[in-house]
CSV table of C-alpha atoms in Angstrom, one decimal:
chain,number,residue,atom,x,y,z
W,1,UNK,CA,91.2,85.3,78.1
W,2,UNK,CA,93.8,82.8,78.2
W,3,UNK,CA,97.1,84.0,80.8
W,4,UNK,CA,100.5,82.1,81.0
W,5,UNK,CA,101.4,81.9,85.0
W,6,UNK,CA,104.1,84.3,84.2
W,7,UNK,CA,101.3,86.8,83.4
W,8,UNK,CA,99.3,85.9,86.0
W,9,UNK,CA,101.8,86.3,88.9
W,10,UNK,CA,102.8,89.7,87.2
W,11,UNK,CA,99.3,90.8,87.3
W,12,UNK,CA,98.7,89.3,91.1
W,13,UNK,CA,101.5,91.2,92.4
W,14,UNK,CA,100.2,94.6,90.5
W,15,UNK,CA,96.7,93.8,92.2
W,16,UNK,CA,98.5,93.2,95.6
W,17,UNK,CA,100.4,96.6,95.5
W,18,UNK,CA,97.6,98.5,94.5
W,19,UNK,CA,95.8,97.2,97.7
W,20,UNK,CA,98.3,97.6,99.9
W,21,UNK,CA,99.0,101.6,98.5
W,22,UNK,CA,94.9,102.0,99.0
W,23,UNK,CA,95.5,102.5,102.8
W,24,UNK,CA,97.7,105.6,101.7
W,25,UNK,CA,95.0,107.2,100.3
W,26,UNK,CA,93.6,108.7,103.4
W,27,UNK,CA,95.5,109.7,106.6
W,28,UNK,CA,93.7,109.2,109.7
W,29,UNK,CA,94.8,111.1,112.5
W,30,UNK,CA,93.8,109.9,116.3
W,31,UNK,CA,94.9,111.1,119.5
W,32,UNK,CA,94.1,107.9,121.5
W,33,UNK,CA,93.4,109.6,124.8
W,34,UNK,CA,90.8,112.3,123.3
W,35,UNK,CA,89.8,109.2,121.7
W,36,UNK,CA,88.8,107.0,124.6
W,37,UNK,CA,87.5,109.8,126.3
W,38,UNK,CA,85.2,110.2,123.3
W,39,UNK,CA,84.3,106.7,123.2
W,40,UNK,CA,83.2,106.7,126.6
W,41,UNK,CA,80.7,109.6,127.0
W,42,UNK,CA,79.3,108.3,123.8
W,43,UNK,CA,78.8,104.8,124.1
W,44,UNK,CA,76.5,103.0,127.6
W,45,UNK,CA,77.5,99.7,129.3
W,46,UNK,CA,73.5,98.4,127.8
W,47,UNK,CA,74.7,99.1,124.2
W,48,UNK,CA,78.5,97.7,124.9
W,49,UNK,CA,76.5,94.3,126.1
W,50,UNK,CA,73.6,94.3,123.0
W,51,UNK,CA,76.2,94.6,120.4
W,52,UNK,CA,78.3,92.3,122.4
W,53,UNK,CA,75.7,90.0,121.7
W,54,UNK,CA,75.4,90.6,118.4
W,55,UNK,CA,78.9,89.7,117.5
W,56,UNK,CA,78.5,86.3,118.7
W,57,UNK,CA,74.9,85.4,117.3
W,58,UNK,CA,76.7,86.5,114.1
W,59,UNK,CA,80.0,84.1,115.2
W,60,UNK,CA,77.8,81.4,116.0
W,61,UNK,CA,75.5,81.8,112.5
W,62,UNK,CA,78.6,82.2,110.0
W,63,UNK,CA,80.0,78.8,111.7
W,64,UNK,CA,76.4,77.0,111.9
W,65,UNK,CA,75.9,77.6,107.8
W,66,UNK,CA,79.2,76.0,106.9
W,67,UNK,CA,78.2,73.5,109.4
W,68,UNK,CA,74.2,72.5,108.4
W,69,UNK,CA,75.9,72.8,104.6
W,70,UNK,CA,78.7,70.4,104.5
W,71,UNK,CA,76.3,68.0,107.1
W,72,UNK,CA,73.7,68.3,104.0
W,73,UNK,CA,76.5,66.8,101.6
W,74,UNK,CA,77.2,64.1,103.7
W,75,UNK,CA,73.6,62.8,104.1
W,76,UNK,CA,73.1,63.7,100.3
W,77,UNK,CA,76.5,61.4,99.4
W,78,UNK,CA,75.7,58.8,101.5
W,79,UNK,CA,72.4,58.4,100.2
W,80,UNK,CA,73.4,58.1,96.7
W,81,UNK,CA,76.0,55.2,97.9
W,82,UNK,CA,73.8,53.2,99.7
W,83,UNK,CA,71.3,53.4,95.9
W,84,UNK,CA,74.2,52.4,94.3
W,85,UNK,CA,75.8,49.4,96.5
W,86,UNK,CA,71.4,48.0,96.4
W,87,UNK,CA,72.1,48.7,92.6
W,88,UNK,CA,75.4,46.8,92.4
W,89,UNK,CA,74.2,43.8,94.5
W,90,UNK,CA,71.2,43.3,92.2
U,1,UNK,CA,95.1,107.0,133.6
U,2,UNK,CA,94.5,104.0,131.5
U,3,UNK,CA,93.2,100.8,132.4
U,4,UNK,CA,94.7,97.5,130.6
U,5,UNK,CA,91.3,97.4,128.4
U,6,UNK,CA,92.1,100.8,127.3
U,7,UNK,CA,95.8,100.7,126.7
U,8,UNK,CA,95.4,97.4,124.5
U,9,UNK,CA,92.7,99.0,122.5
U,10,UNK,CA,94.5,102.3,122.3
U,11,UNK,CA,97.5,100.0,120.8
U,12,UNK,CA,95.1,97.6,118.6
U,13,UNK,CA,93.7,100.7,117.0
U,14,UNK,CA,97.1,102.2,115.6
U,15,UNK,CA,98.4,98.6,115.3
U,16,UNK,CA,95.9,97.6,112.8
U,17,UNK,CA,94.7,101.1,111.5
U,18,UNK,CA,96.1,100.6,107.9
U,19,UNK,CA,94.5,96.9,107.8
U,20,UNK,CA,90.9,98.5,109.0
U,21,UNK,CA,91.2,101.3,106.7
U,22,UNK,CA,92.1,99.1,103.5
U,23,UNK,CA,89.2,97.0,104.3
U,24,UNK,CA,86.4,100.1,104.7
U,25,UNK,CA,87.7,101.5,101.5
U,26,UNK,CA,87.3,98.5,99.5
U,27,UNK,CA,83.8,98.5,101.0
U,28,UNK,CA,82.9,102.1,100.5
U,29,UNK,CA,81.5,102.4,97.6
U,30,UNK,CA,78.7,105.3,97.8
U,31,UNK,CA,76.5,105.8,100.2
U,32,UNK,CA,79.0,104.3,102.2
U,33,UNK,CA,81.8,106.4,102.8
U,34,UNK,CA,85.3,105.3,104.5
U,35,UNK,CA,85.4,106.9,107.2
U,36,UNK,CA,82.1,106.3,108.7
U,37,UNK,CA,82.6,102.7,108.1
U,38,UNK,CA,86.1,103.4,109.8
U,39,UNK,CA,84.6,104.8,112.6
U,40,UNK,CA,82.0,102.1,113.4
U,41,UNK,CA,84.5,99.8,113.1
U,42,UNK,CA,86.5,101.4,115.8
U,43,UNK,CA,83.2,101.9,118.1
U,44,UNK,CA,82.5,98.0,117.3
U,45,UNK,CA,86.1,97.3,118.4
U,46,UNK,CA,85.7,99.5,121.6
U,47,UNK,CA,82.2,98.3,122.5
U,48,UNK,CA,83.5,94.4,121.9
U,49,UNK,CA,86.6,93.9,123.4
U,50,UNK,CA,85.7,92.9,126.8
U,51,UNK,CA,84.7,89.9,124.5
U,52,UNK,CA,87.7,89.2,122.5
U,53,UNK,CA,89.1,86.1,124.8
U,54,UNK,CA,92.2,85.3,123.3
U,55,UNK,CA,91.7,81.9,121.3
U,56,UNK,CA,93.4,84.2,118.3
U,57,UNK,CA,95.8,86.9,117.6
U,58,UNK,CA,94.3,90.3,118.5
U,59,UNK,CA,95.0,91.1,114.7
U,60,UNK,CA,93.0,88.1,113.6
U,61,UNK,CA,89.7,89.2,115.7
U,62,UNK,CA,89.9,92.4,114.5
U,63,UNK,CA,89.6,91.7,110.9
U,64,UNK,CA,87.0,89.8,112.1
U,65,UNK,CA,85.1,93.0,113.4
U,66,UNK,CA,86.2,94.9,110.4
U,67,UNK,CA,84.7,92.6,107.8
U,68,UNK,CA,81.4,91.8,110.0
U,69,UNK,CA,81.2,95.7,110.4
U,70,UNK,CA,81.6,96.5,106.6
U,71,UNK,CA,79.7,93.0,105.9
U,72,UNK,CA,76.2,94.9,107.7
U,73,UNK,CA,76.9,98.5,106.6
U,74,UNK,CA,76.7,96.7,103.0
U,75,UNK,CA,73.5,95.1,103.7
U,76,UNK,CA,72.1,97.4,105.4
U,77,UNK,CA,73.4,101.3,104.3
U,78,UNK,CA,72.1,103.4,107.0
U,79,UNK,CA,71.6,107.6,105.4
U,80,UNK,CA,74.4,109.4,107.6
U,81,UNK,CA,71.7,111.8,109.2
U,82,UNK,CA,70.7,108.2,111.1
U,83,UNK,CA,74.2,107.4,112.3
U,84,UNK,CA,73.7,107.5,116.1
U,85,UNK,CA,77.5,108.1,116.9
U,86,UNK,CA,80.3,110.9,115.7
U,87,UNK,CA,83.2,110.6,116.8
U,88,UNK,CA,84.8,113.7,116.3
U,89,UNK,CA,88.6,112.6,117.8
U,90,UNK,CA,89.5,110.8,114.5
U,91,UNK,CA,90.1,112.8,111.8
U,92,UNK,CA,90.4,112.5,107.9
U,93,UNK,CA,92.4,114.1,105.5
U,94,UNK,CA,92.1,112.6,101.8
U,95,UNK,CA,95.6,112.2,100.2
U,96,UNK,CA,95.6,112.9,96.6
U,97,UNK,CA,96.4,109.9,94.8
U,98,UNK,CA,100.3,109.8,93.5
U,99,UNK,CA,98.8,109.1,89.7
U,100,UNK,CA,95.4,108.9,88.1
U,101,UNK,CA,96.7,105.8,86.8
U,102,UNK,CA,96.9,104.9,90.6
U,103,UNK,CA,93.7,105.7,91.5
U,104,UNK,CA,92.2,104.1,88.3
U,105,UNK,CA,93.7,101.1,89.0
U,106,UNK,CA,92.6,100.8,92.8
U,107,UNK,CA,88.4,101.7,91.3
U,108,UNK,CA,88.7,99.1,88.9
U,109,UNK,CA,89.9,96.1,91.7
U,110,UNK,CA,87.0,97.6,93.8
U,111,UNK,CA,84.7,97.1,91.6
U,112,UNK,CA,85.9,93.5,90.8
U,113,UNK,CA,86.4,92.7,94.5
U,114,UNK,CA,82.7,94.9,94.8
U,115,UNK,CA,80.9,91.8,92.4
U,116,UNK,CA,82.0,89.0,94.1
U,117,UNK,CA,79.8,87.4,96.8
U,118,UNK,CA,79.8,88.3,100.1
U,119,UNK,CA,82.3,85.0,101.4
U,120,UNK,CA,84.5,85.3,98.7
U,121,UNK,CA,85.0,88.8,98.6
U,122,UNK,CA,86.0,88.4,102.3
U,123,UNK,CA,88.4,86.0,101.6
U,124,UNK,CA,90.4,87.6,99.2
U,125,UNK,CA,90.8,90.6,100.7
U,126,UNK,CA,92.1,89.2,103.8
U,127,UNK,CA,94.4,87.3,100.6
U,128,UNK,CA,95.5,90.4,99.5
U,129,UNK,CA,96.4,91.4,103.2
U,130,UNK,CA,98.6,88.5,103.2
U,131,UNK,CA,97.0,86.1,105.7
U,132,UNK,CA,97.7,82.5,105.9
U,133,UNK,CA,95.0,80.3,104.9
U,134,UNK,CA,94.6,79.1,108.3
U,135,UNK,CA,94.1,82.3,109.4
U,136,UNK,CA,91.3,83.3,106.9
U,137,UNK,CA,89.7,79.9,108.0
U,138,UNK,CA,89.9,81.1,111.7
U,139,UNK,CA,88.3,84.5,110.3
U,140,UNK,CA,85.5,83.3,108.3
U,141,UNK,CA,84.0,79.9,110.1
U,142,UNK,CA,85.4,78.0,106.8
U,143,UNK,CA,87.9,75.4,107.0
U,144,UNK,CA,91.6,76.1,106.0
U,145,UNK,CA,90.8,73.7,102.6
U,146,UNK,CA,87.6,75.6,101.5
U,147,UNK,CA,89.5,78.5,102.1
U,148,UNK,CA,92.1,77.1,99.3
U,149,UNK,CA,89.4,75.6,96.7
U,150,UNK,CA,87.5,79.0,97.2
U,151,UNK,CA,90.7,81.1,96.5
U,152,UNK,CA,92.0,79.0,93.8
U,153,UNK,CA,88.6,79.8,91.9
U,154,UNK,CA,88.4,83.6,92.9
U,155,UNK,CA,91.7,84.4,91.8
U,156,UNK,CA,91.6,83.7,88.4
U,157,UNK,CA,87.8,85.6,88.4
U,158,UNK,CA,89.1,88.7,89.7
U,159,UNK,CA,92.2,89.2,87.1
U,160,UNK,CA,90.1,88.7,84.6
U,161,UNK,CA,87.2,91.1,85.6
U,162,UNK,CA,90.7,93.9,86.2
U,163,UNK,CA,92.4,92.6,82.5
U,164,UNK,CA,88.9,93.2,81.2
U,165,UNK,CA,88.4,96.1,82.8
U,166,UNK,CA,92.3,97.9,81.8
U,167,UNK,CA,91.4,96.1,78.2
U,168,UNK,CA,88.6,98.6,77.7
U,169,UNK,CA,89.9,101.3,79.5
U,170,UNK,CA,92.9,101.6,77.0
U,171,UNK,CA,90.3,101.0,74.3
U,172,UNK,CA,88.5,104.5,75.6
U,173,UNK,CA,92.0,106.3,75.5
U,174,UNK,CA,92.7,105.4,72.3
């Protein structure tokens, strides 16, 4: 489906509203005092520290793919130069 | 009496509630229901910032959290009768939408945004919330660059999975 820009920036701008409206769609009402209170009784120092922990193991792993990823390209493009200069010099 | 930790989570909370909630909608799509996703959002957010050191904006982390939050209850829906936490202080009141036409139109991005894969679909949302691409870099581990090639190829996928979508709906109507 082919779009002139025009179009397509119309369109965008549609999509954008709609996503900003969709936080309308709900109210949320919190009391931030009841709600710290709350927060407290119901959640331990051990299980503030695990998941504290598991927030950066996911940190660290979301980095570490892009990482091991692009470091794959590099060896794969540098391998296919150095075939190609030993085919050029031939 | 509040302690710093508090008041600064108290304030990131209602700073950055209409950011969080856009976010677990677009990622509530049954068994996952927004507000529980809300909520362990907000429970991730309490349990975690002791963590948050300030290398970003506050703002910035917290989508972080959101997405990572939304990101596992995805992959990993938990039945509500498991949920280990309620928190009964936050309360939710549906609004009824201002049009069907409204609320047809927000199902049918959802779903387009819902098909994408899991990186992209993070990145444009945190598009559509209007974040720099530096910032969505900072968010997702990718560079500010891939975060341009990536939305320069998602863009054009989505309107054309919504045109496609509207295309057929007016087909039904008629």
């Amino acid at each position: 489906m082919m779009m002139n820009n025009n179009h397509y920036d119309e369109v965008w701008s549609d999509i954008k509203a709609t996503w900003n409206h969709s936080a309308h769609a709900e109210d949320i009402n919190l009391e931030v005092n009841q709600l710290v209170a709350e927060l407290k009784s119901k959640i331990s120092p051990f299980e503030k520290k695990a998941v504290e922990d598991d927030i950066e193991f996911i940190r660290n792993n979301t980095s570490q793919f892009e990482k091991n990823s692009i470091d794959k390209d590099l060896q794969l493009i540098s391998k296919s130069l150095k075939k190609f200069m030993s085919w050029f010099k031939k | 009496m509040f302690d710093l930790n508090e008041e600064v989570f108290g304030k990131a909370i209602v700073d950055n509630k209409a950011s969080i909630l856009r976010i677990c909608r677009a990622y509530a799509i049954p068994p996952l229901e927004t507000q529980d996703l809300f909520q362990d959002v907000v429970c991730q957010i309490w349990k975690s910032l002791a963590n948050f050191k300030g290398k970003s904006e506050l703002s910035t982390w917290i989508y972080r959290v959101t997405l990572n939050v939304c990101y596992r209850a995805h992959h990993t829906a938990k039945p509500k009768q498991q949920r280990t936490i309620q928190l009964d202080s936050i309360l939710y009141e549906p609004i009824a939408p201002e049009s069907t036409h409204e609320d047809i139109r927000y199902t049918m991005l959802r779903e387009c945004i819902s098909v994408l894969e899991d990186i992209d679909r993070s990145i444009i949302m945190l598009q559509l919330e209007g974040l720099p691409y530096k910032t969505i870099a900072e968010i997702t581990g990718l560079t500010a660059n891939n975060v341009a090639v990536r939305v320069k190829r998602i863009k054009p996928k989505l309107l054309e999975c919504i045109l496609t979508k509207q295309a057929k709906e007016n087909d039904d109507e008629q």
